[in-house]
């Protein structure tokens, strides 16, 4: 078959299959007519297995994901603050005789754990003692799971320890060529074994922040059990780990002889002076009165998140007097969650200068909250209908969002804001977002974006009388993708199926999906092949397929679910061919599709 594939000439695509029909009859008799066994194996695969995407691939997705995963935009501790806890970590780090290789920093949300983790990662990087890091966060799909944890950390190790780069890259390529490699095996081959080859007796460090932000308990427990199992074989490797005191994390670490620091508290509610918060507020808010600074410090209760949010609100707002009045009305006996809720409501109300713009602001927020990776203001503007001044809203919401630059991805500053706005009507008080509805709106936006830009032979690479090129034959394909598509189009192509699967999928939305698959499916697959992201397609369609099957009640739903299932089958069956050559999507991949498939019915006359 490979020989005949190479013989296909790139004349106009539709007569190619016709011309080779006779030669292919023998091969058709051998083709796989049913790929249910492949589908079942795919869906039963280890949920923590690595996806087929290397985070170093330049597919346009990497920048925002890497910035979140490596904690690049997390503020460091202000000089003079957190002295006690930072010294405790440094003492642990330089104790070469201790067998306690894990420093577990656990406390409530908003106590500054991520800032401390970023500070130590930065310090160890400067000292050439950082191996790698990973900051779990709800701001990115990649950082809510352990699926790509080992890939990101391994690439970080290769950057920080250049002597290991060749070993690590060779192992990455080896693992990516395999299917469904277990997390424990990834950790051993990509992290533990390479670190063991470092010369010298100095300790190196891995920083893992916010493990509680990893969505699945079994993934959190799997990561911890793997580290506890393998760290003793790498005595010069230490792990700084931060999390909220989640029960499943505590169950693994509390009894482990490897763990140090679990009794350290960042938030000391019995210390009314709060020296770290005092230093922070005094340094940040020099333009307000000392009485107001003292009030903010007292109302913070020692919670850094509260103090930092107030500082951002006052620095960015044109209504400082109103904000200070709101803060003064907060009771010192209110629970910390209640204090943060009042601040978040204040930020939202201050941003809503035009009371008639509420729906527009919530549309902007809904995209920021449900997006699978951070998006810029300009990208959000392209996904939203009409003229919505996204950048104005983002600037006014500076107390809870970062960043204000139109082309820089926007980040929700703390997970507690996401929890607040997705909570319930009583708590969100008029600003509640429904995740499923927001995902549905995002799905419509993504599909609409793709329908307007996708076409056959997207980059006009077909030449009469020439062989269809393999992807590797096209030099600088990544640059070609970036020059020819917008960030909004790249995001839509990557995650439209994921958004449909997490929505309250109505019959109207399912019908829209069916229409898209009937008209633009092969164009989408071509684009994703050029981007090297077929694995992401299969993942999205796998999730969509399961949801569509659950909704097969009516005859219309049943018919719509069939094309979703066949779209998934098509990729699972032909992924190797499509990964090798994007343009073979229209030729050999379609040609080997069973005639009874609705995809064959829809597309064979066109191609």
Coordinates of C-alpha atoms in Angstrom, one line a residue:
X1 CA 0.0 0.0 0.0
X2 CA 2.8 2.4 0.8
X3 CA 4.1 2.1 -2.8
X4 CA 0.8 2.9 -4.3
X5 CA 0.3 5.8 -1.9
X6 CA 3.5 7.4 -3.1
X7 CA 2.3 7.0 -6.7
X8 CA -0.8 9.1 -6.2
X9 CA -0.4 12.3 -8.2
X10 CA -1.7 15.6 -7.0
X11 CA -3.9 16.5 -9.9
X12 CA -7.3 18.0 -8.9
X13 CA -8.3 15.8 -6.0
X14 CA -11.6 14.4 -7.0
X15 CA -10.5 12.3 -10.0
X16 CA -7.6 10.8 -8.2
X17 CA -9.6 8.1 -6.5
X18 CA -11.6 7.3 -9.6
X19 CA -8.4 6.9 -11.6
X20 CA -6.9 4.4 -9.2
X21 CA -10.1 2.5 -8.4
X22 CA -9.2 -0.6 -10.4
X23 CA -5.7 -0.9 -9.1
X24 CA -7.0 -0.6 -5.5
X25 CA -9.6 -3.4 -5.6
X26 CA -7.2 -5.9 -4.3
X27 CA -6.3 -3.6 -1.4
X28 CA -9.9 -2.7 -0.7
X29 CA -10.6 -6.4 -0.1
X30 CA -7.9 -6.3 2.7
X31 CA -9.0 -3.1 4.3
X32 CA -10.3 -3.0 7.9
X33 CA -14.1 -2.7 7.7
X34 CA -14.7 -2.5 11.4
X35 CA -12.5 -0.6 13.8
X36 CA -14.5 -1.1 17.0
X37 CA -11.7 -3.2 18.5
X38 CA -9.4 -0.2 18.0
X39 CA -11.9 2.2 19.5
X40 CA -12.5 0.0 22.5
X41 CA -8.7 -0.3 23.2
X42 CA -8.4 3.5 22.8
X43 CA -11.1 4.3 25.3
X44 CA -9.9 1.7 27.8
X45 CA -6.4 3.1 27.7
X46 CA -4.6 4.3 30.8
X47 CA -6.3 7.7 31.6
X48 CA -2.9 9.0 32.7
X49 CA -1.1 8.0 29.6
X50 CA 0.8 10.5 27.6
X51 CA -0.9 12.2 24.6
X52 CA 0.9 12.3 21.3
X53 CA 1.9 15.9 21.6
X54 CA 5.3 17.1 22.5
X55 CA 5.1 20.4 24.4
X56 CA 8.1 21.6 22.4
X57 CA 6.3 21.2 19.1
X58 CA 5.6 24.6 17.6
X59 CA 1.9 24.2 17.0
X60 CA 0.8 27.5 18.4
X61 CA -0.7 25.9 21.5
X62 CA 2.6 25.7 23.3
X63 CA 3.2 29.3 24.4
X64 CA 0.3 29.9 26.7
X65 CA 0.4 26.3 28.1
X66 CA 4.1 26.5 28.8
X67 CA 3.8 29.9 30.5
X68 CA 1.2 28.4 32.9
X69 CA 2.9 25.1 33.4
X70 CA 6.2 26.7 34.2
X71 CA 4.8 29.4 36.4
X72 CA 6.4 32.2 34.3
X73 CA 3.8 34.8 35.2
X74 CA 3.5 34.1 38.9
X75 CA 4.8 37.0 41.1
X76 CA 7.7 36.2 43.3
X77 CA 7.8 37.0 47.0
X78 CA 8.4 40.6 47.8
X79 CA 11.8 41.1 49.4
X80 CA 11.5 40.9 53.1
X81 CA 8.4 38.7 53.2
X82 CA 8.0 35.0 53.8
X83 CA 11.5 35.0 55.3
X84 CA 10.7 32.2 57.9
X85 CA 9.2 29.7 55.4
X86 CA 11.8 30.4 52.7
X87 CA 14.6 29.8 55.2
X88 CA 12.9 26.5 56.2
X89 CA 12.8 25.4 52.6
X90 CA 16.4 26.4 52.1
X91 CA 17.5 24.5 55.2
X92 CA 15.8 21.4 53.9
X93 CA 17.3 21.9 50.5
X94 CA 20.9 22.0 51.9
X95 CA 20.5 19.1 54.3
X96 CA 22.3 16.5 52.2
X97 CA 22.1 13.8 54.9
X98 CA 18.3 13.8 55.3
X99 CA 16.3 11.2 53.6
X100 CA 13.2 13.4 53.5
X101 CA 13.2 14.2 49.8
X102 CA 9.7 15.8 49.7
X103 CA 8.9 19.2 51.3
X104 CA 5.1 19.4 51.4
X105 CA 3.8 22.9 51.8
X106 CA 0.1 22.7 52.4
X107 CA -2.4 25.3 53.5
X108 CA -5.6 27.0 52.5
X109 CA -6.3 28.8 49.2
X110 CA -4.8 32.3 49.0
X111 CA -2.0 31.8 51.5
X112 CA 0.8 32.4 49.0
X113 CA 1.9 28.8 48.2
X114 CA 2.3 29.5 44.4
X115 CA 4.4 32.6 45.1
X116 CA 6.7 30.7 47.4
X117 CA 7.0 27.9 44.8
X118 CA 7.8 30.3 42.0
X119 CA 10.4 32.1 44.2
X120 CA 12.2 28.9 45.1
X121 CA 12.1 27.7 41.4
X122 CA 13.6 31.0 40.4
X123 CA 16.3 30.9 43.1
X124 CA 17.3 27.3 42.2
X125 CA 17.3 28.1 38.5
X126 CA 19.8 30.9 39.1
X127 CA 22.0 28.5 41.2
X128 CA 21.8 25.9 38.4
X129 CA 20.1 23.5 40.8
X130 CA 16.6 23.4 39.3
X131 CA 15.7 20.3 37.4
X132 CA 12.2 21.1 36.4
X133 CA 8.8 22.5 37.5
X134 CA 5.1 22.1 36.9
X135 CA 2.4 24.5 38.1
X136 CA -1.0 22.9 38.1
X137 CA -3.7 25.4 37.3
X138 CA -7.3 25.6 36.1
X139 CA -6.1 28.3 33.6
X140 CA -5.1 25.6 31.1
X141 CA -6.3 22.2 30.0
X142 CA -2.7 20.9 30.1
X143 CA -2.2 21.9 33.8
X144 CA -5.4 20.3 35.0
X145 CA -4.2 16.8 34.4
X146 CA -1.0 14.7 34.7
X147 CA -1.2 13.5 31.1
X148 CA 1.6 15.8 29.9
X149 CA 3.3 16.4 33.3
X150 CA 6.3 14.2 32.5
X151 CA 6.8 15.7 29.0
X152 CA 6.8 19.3 30.4
X153 CA 9.1 18.5 33.3
X154 CA 11.5 16.5 31.1
X155 CA 11.8 19.3 28.6
X156 CA 12.4 21.7 31.5
X157 CA 15.1 19.4 32.8
X158 CA 16.7 19.4 29.4
X159 CA 16.8 23.2 29.4
X160 CA 18.2 23.6 32.9
X161 CA 20.6 20.6 32.8
X162 CA 22.0 20.7 29.2
X163 CA 24.2 17.7 29.8
X164 CA 21.0 15.6 29.9
X165 CA 19.3 17.1 26.9
X166 CA 20.3 14.4 24.3
X167 CA 19.3 11.6 26.7
X168 CA 16.0 13.2 27.4
X169 CA 15.1 14.1 23.9
X170 CA 15.9 10.5 22.7
X171 CA 13.7 9.1 25.4
X172 CA 10.9 11.5 24.6
X173 CA 10.9 10.5 21.0
X174 CA 10.9 6.8 22.0
X175 CA 7.9 7.2 24.3
X176 CA 6.0 9.4 21.8
X177 CA 6.3 6.6 19.3
X178 CA 4.7 4.2 21.8
X179 CA 1.0 4.2 22.7
X180 CA -0.4 4.8 26.2
X181 CA 2.7 4.8 28.3
X182 CA 1.8 4.6 32.0
X183 CA 2.6 7.6 34.2
X184 CA 4.9 5.6 36.4
X185 CA 6.9 4.5 33.4
X186 CA 7.1 8.0 32.1
X187 CA 8.4 9.3 35.4
X188 CA 11.0 6.7 35.6
X189 CA 12.3 7.1 32.0
X190 CA 12.0 10.8 31.5
X191 CA 12.8 12.2 34.9
X192 CA 14.2 9.8 37.5
X193 CA 16.7 7.9 35.3
X194 CA 18.1 11.0 33.5
X195 CA 18.6 12.9 36.9
X196 CA 20.4 9.8 38.2
X197 CA 23.1 10.4 35.5
X198 CA 24.0 13.9 36.8
X199 CA 27.5 14.1 38.0
X200 CA 28.4 15.5 41.4
X201 CA 26.8 15.3 44.8
X202 CA 24.7 18.5 44.8
X203 CA 20.9 18.2 45.1
X204 CA 18.7 19.2 42.2
X205 CA 15.0 20.1 42.7
X206 CA 11.7 19.6 41.1
X207 CA 8.9 22.1 42.0
X208 CA 5.3 20.9 41.7
X209 CA 2.8 23.6 42.7
X210 CA -1.0 23.4 43.2
X211 CA -1.4 19.7 42.9
X212 CA -5.0 20.1 44.2
X213 CA -5.8 21.8 40.9
X214 CA -5.3 18.5 39.1
X215 CA -8.9 17.6 38.5
X216 CA -8.9 13.8 39.0
X217 CA -8.1 12.4 42.4
X218 CA -6.7 9.2 40.9
X219 CA -4.2 11.2 38.9
X220 CA -3.1 13.1 42.0
X221 CA -2.7 9.9 43.9
X222 CA -0.9 8.2 41.0
X223 CA 1.6 11.1 40.7
X224 CA 2.4 11.0 44.4
X225 CA 2.7 7.2 44.6
X226 CA 5.1 7.3 41.7
X227 CA 7.3 9.9 43.3
X228 CA 7.3 8.1 46.7
X229 CA 8.2 4.9 44.9
X230 CA 11.0 6.3 42.7
X231 CA 12.6 9.1 44.7
X232 CA 14.8 6.8 46.9
X233 CA 16.5 5.6 43.8
X234 CA 17.6 9.2 43.0
X235 CA 18.9 10.4 46.4
X236 CA 20.2 13.7 45.0
X237 CA 16.7 14.7 43.7
X238 CA 14.3 16.6 46.0
X239 CA 10.7 17.6 45.4
X240 CA 9.0 20.8 46.6
X241 CA 5.3 20.2 46.5
X242 CA 2.5 22.6 47.3
X243 CA -1.3 22.0 47.6
X244 CA -4.3 22.7 49.7
X245 CA -4.8 20.1 52.4
X246 CA -6.9 17.8 50.2
X247 CA -7.7 14.4 51.8
X248 CA -6.4 12.1 49.0
X249 CA -3.1 14.0 49.0
X250 CA -2.8 13.9 52.8
X251 CA -3.6 10.1 52.8
X252 CA -0.5 9.4 50.6
X253 CA 1.9 11.9 52.2
X254 CA 1.0 11.9 55.9
X255 CA 2.5 8.5 56.6
X256 CA 5.5 8.7 54.2
X257 CA 9.0 8.9 55.8
X258 CA 10.1 10.9 52.7
X259 CA 7.9 14.0 53.7
X260 CA 9.0 17.1 55.5
X261 CA 7.2 20.4 56.2
X262 CA 3.6 19.1 56.5
X263 CA 3.2 20.8 59.9
X264 CA 4.2 24.3 58.6
X265 CA 1.3 26.8 58.5
X266 CA 1.4 29.8 56.2
X267 CA -1.7 31.4 57.7
X268 CA -1.4 32.0 61.4
X269 CA -4.8 33.3 62.5
X270 CA -3.5 33.8 66.1
X271 CA -0.9 36.3 65.0
X272 CA -2.9 39.5 64.6
X273 CA 0.1 41.5 63.4
X274 CA 0.5 39.6 60.1
X275 CA 4.1 40.9 59.5
X276 CA 4.4 39.6 55.9
X277 CA 1.1 41.1 54.8
X278 CA 1.9 44.3 56.6
X279 CA 5.2 44.6 54.7
X280 CA 3.5 43.8 51.4
X281 CA 0.7 46.3 51.8
X282 CA 3.0 49.1 53.1
X283 CA 5.2 48.7 50.1
X284 CA 2.4 48.5 47.5
X285 CA 0.0 51.1 48.7
X286 CA 2.1 54.2 49.4
X287 CA -0.4 56.6 48.1
X288 CA -3.2 56.0 50.6
X289 CA -3.3 56.9 54.2
X290 CA -1.6 54.8 56.9
X291 CA -5.1 54.4 58.5
X292 CA -6.4 52.8 55.3
X293 CA -3.4 50.6 55.0
X294 CA -3.9 49.4 58.6
X295 CA -7.5 48.7 57.9
X296 CA -6.6 46.6 54.9
X297 CA -4.0 44.6 56.9
X298 CA -6.5 44.0 59.7
X299 CA -9.3 42.9 57.3
X300 CA -6.9 40.5 55.4
X301 CA -6.7 38.2 58.4
X302 CA -3.2 37.4 57.2
X303 CA -4.5 36.1 53.8
X304 CA -2.1 37.2 51.1
X305 CA -4.7 36.7 48.4
X306 CA -7.0 39.2 50.1
X307 CA -4.2 41.8 50.4
X308 CA -3.0 41.3 46.8
X309 CA -6.5 41.6 45.4
X310 CA -7.2 44.8 47.3
X311 CA -3.9 46.2 46.1
X312 CA -4.7 45.5 42.5
X313 CA -8.2 46.9 42.9
X314 CA -6.9 50.2 44.3
X315 CA -4.0 50.5 41.9
X316 CA -6.2 50.0 38.8
X317 CA -9.6 51.6 39.9
X318 CA -10.7 55.2 39.4
X319 CA -13.0 54.7 42.4
X320 CA -10.7 54.2 45.3
X321 CA -13.0 55.9 47.8
X322 CA -15.8 53.5 46.9
X323 CA -13.5 50.5 47.3
X324 CA -12.2 51.6 50.7
X325 CA -15.8 52.1 51.8
X326 CA -16.6 48.5 50.8
X327 CA -13.5 47.2 52.6
X328 CA -14.4 49.1 55.8
X329 CA -17.9 47.4 55.8
X330 CA -16.4 43.9 55.7
X331 CA -16.6 42.4 59.2
X332 CA -13.4 41.1 60.8
X333 CA -15.4 38.1 62.0
X334 CA -16.5 37.2 58.4
X335 CA -15.0 33.9 57.1
X336 CA -12.1 34.4 54.7
X337 CA -14.2 32.9 51.9
X338 CA -16.9 35.5 52.6
X339 CA -14.4 38.3 52.6
X340 CA -13.0 37.2 49.2
X341 CA -16.6 36.9 47.8
X342 CA -17.3 40.5 48.8
X343 CA -14.1 41.7 47.0
X344 CA -14.9 39.7 43.9
X345 CA -18.4 41.2 43.7
X346 CA -16.9 44.6 44.2
X347 CA -14.5 44.1 41.2
X348 CA -17.3 42.9 39.0
X349 CA -19.6 45.8 39.9
X350 CA -16.9 48.4 39.5
X351 CA -16.1 47.0 36.0
X352 CA -19.8 47.3 35.0
X353 CA -19.9 51.0 34.5
X354 CA -22.6 50.7 31.8
X355 CA -25.4 48.7 33.4
X356 CA -26.6 47.8 29.9
X357 CA -23.3 46.1 29.2
X358 CA -23.8 43.2 31.7
X359 CA -24.4 40.6 29.0
X360 CA -21.3 41.6 27.1
X361 CA -19.1 41.5 30.2
X362 CA -20.4 38.1 31.1
X363 CA -19.8 36.9 27.5
X364 CA -16.2 37.9 27.8
X365 CA -15.8 36.3 31.3
X366 CA -17.5 33.1 30.1
X367 CA -14.8 32.6 27.4
X368 CA -12.0 33.4 29.8
X369 CA -13.4 30.9 32.4
X370 CA -14.2 27.9 30.1
X371 CA -11.3 28.3 27.6
X372 CA -8.9 25.3 27.6
X373 CA -6.0 27.6 27.4
X374 CA -5.5 31.3 28.1
X375 CA -6.6 33.6 25.2
X376 CA -5.8 37.2 24.5
X377 CA -8.3 40.1 24.3
X378 CA -7.9 40.2 20.5
X379 CA -8.5 36.4 20.2
X380 CA -11.7 36.7 22.4
X381 CA -12.9 39.6 20.2
X382 CA -12.7 37.4 17.1
X383 CA -14.6 34.6 18.8
X384 CA -17.4 36.9 20.0
X385 CA -20.1 38.2 17.7
X386 CA -20.5 42.0 17.1
X387 CA -18.4 44.8 18.5
X388 CA -17.6 44.0 22.1
X389 CA -14.8 46.0 23.6
X390 CA -13.1 43.1 25.3
X391 CA -9.9 45.0 26.2
X392 CA -11.9 47.6 28.2
X393 CA -13.6 44.9 30.3
X394 CA -10.2 43.1 30.9
X395 CA -8.6 46.4 32.1
X396 CA -11.6 47.1 34.4
X397 CA -11.4 43.5 35.8
X398 CA -7.7 43.9 36.6
X399 CA -8.3 43.0 40.2
X400 CA -9.0 39.4 39.2
X401 CA -7.4 39.0 35.7
X402 CA -3.9 39.3 34.3
X403 CA -2.9 40.6 31.6
X404 CA -4.1 43.8 30.1
X405 CA -2.1 43.7 26.8
X406 CA -4.4 43.0 23.8
X407 CA -2.1 40.2 22.4
X408 CA -1.1 38.6 25.6
X409 CA -3.0 35.6 27.0
X410 CA -5.4 36.5 29.9
X411 CA -5.0 34.6 33.1
X412 CA -7.4 34.3 36.0
X413 CA -5.2 35.4 38.9
X414 CA -6.5 32.8 41.5
X415 CA -8.6 29.7 41.3
X416 CA -10.9 31.1 44.0
X417 CA -12.4 33.6 41.6
X418 CA -13.2 30.8 39.2
X419 CA -14.8 28.9 42.0
X420 CA -16.8 32.0 43.0
X421 CA -18.2 32.8 39.6
X422 CA -19.2 29.2 38.9
X423 CA -20.6 28.5 42.4
X424 CA -24.4 29.3 42.8
X425 CA -26.7 32.3 42.4
X426 CA -26.8 33.2 46.1
X427 CA -23.0 33.4 46.3
X428 CA -22.3 34.9 42.9
X429 CA -25.2 37.4 43.4
X430 CA -26.1 38.2 39.8
X431 CA -22.8 37.2 38.2
X432 CA -23.2 33.5 38.1
X433 CA -21.8 31.6 35.1
X434 CA -23.1 28.2 34.1
X435 CA -20.2 26.2 32.8
X436 CA -22.2 24.0 30.4
X437 CA -24.0 26.9 28.9
X438 CA -20.8 28.8 28.5
X439 CA -19.2 25.8 26.8
X440 CA -22.1 25.6 24.4
X441 CA -21.7 29.2 23.4
X442 CA -18.0 28.6 23.0
X443 CA -18.7 25.6 20.8
X444 CA -20.9 27.6 18.5
X445 CA -18.2 30.4 18.3
X446 CA -15.5 27.8 17.4
X447 CA -17.6 26.0 14.8
X448 CA -18.6 29.3 13.2
X449 CA -15.0 30.5 13.1
X450 CA -13.9 27.2 11.4
X451 CA -16.8 27.2 8.8
X452 CA -15.6 30.6 7.5
X453 CA -11.9 29.7 7.1
X454 CA -11.6 26.0 6.3
X455 CA -11.2 24.9 2.6
X456 CA -9.6 22.2 0.5
X457 CA -5.8 22.2 0.3
X458 CA -5.7 25.0 2.9
X459 CA -2.2 26.2 2.1
X460 CA -2.4 25.6 -1.7
X461 CA 0.3 23.0 -1.8
X462 CA -1.1 20.7 -4.5
X463 CA 0.8 21.0 -7.7
X464 CA -0.3 19.4 -11.0
X465 CA 1.7 16.4 -11.9
X466 CA 3.5 16.3 -8.6
X467 CA 3.3 13.8 -5.8
X468 CA 1.2 14.8 -2.8
X469 CA 3.8 16.0 -0.3
X470 CA 4.4 14.4 3.1
X471 CA 4.3 16.8 6.0
X472 CA 8.0 16.5 6.6
X473 CA 8.6 17.7 3.0
X474 CA 7.1 21.1 3.7
X475 CA 9.8 23.2 5.3
X476 CA 8.7 25.5 8.1
X477 CA 5.2 24.1 8.2
X478 CA 4.7 25.6 11.6
X479 CA 5.5 29.1 10.3
X480 CA 3.1 28.5 7.4
X481 CA 0.3 27.6 9.8
X482 CA 0.9 30.7 11.9
X483 CA 1.1 33.0 8.9
X484 CA -2.1 31.6 7.4
X485 CA -4.3 31.3 10.5
X486 CA -5.3 33.5 13.4
X487 CA -5.0 32.6 17.1
X488 CA -8.8 32.3 17.2
X489 CA -8.8 29.9 14.3
X490 CA -6.1 27.8 15.9
X491 CA -7.9 27.7 19.2
X492 CA -11.2 26.8 17.5
X493 CA -9.6 24.0 15.5
X494 CA -8.1 22.5 18.7
X495 CA -11.0 22.6 21.1
X496 CA -14.4 22.9 19.3
X497 CA -15.2 19.2 20.0
X498 CA -14.1 19.5 23.7
X499 CA -16.5 22.4 24.2
X500 CA -19.4 20.6 22.5
X501 CA -18.7 17.6 24.8
X502 CA -18.8 19.6 28.0
X503 CA -21.9 21.6 27.1
X504 CA -25.6 20.8 27.6
X505 CA -25.7 19.5 24.1
X506 CA -29.0 20.4 22.7
X507 CA -30.5 18.9 19.5
X508 CA -29.7 22.2 17.8
X509 CA -26.0 22.0 18.7
X510 CA -25.8 18.4 17.8
X511 CA -27.3 19.2 14.4
X512 CA -24.8 22.0 14.0
X513 CA -22.0 19.5 14.7
X514 CA -23.4 17.1 12.1
X515 CA -23.6 19.9 9.5
X516 CA -20.0 20.8 10.2
X517 CA -18.8 17.2 10.0
X518 CA -20.7 16.8 6.7
X519 CA -19.1 19.8 5.1
X520 CA -15.8 20.7 6.7
X521 CA -14.6 17.6 8.5
X522 CA -11.8 16.7 6.1
X523 CA -10.6 20.3 5.9
X524 CA -10.4 20.4 9.7
X525 CA -8.4 17.1 9.7
X526 CA -6.0 18.5 7.1
X527 CA -5.4 21.6 9.2
X528 CA -4.8 19.6 12.4
X529 CA -2.4 17.3 10.6
X530 CA -0.3 20.2 9.5
X531 CA -0.3 21.4 13.1
X532 CA 0.8 17.9 14.4
X533 CA -2.3 17.7 16.6
X534 CA -4.2 14.7 15.4
X535 CA -4.0 13.2 18.9
X536 CA -6.0 16.2 20.1
X537 CA -8.6 15.6 17.4
X538 CA -9.0 12.0 18.5
X539 CA -9.3 13.0 22.2
X540 CA -12.0 15.6 21.4
X541 CA -14.0 13.3 19.1
X542 CA -13.7 10.5 21.7
X543 CA -15.3 12.7 24.3
X544 CA -17.9 14.0 21.8
X545 CA -18.7 10.4 20.7
X546 CA -19.5 9.3 24.3
X547 CA -21.8 12.3 24.8
X548 CA -23.6 11.8 21.5
X549 CA -24.1 8.1 22.2
X550 CA -25.8 9.0 25.5
X551 CA -28.2 11.3 23.7
X552 CA -29.4 8.8 21.0
X553 CA -33.0 8.9 22.2
X554 CA -34.7 10.3 19.2
X555 CA -34.2 9.2 15.6
X556 CA -32.6 12.6 14.8
X557 CA -30.1 12.2 17.7
X558 CA -29.4 8.6 16.6
X559 CA -28.6 9.7 13.1
X560 CA -26.4 12.6 14.3
X561 CA -24.5 10.3 16.7
X562 CA -23.7 8.0 13.8
X563 CA -21.6 10.6 11.9
X564 CA -19.9 11.6 15.1
X565 CA -18.9 7.9 15.7
X566 CA -17.7 7.5 12.1
X567 CA -15.7 10.7 12.3
X568 CA -13.9 9.3 15.4
X569 CA -13.4 5.9 13.6
X570 CA -12.0 7.6 10.6
X571 CA -9.2 9.2 12.6
X572 CA -8.4 6.2 14.7
X573 CA -8.2 3.9 11.6
X574 CA -6.2 6.3 9.4
X575 CA -4.2 8.4 11.9
X576 CA -0.8 7.1 10.8
X577 CA -1.5 8.0 7.2
X578 CA -2.9 11.4 8.0
X579 CA -0.1 12.3 10.5
X580 CA 2.4 11.5 7.7
X581 CA 0.6 13.5 5.0
X582 CA -2.2 16.0 5.6
X583 CA -3.4 15.9 2.0
X584 CA -3.8 12.1 2.0
X585 CA -6.9 12.9 4.2
X586 CA -8.8 13.6 0.9
X587 CA -7.3 10.6 -1.0
X588 CA -6.2 7.4 0.6
X589 CA -7.8 7.9 4.0
X590 CA -11.2 8.6 2.4
X591 CA -10.7 5.8 -0.2
X592 CA -10.2 3.2 2.5
X593 CA -13.3 4.4 4.4
X594 CA -16.2 1.8 4.2
X595 CA -18.8 2.8 1.6
X596 CA -21.6 2.5 4.2
X597 CA -19.9 5.2 6.3
X598 CA -21.8 8.6 6.2
X599 CA -18.4 10.2 5.7
X600 CA -17.9 8.3 2.5
X601 CA -21.4 9.2 1.4
X602 CA -20.9 12.9 2.0
X603 CA -17.4 13.2 0.5
X604 CA -16.7 10.6 -2.1
X605 CA -18.4 12.6 -5.0
X606 CA -16.4 15.7 -4.1
X607 CA -13.0 13.9 -4.0

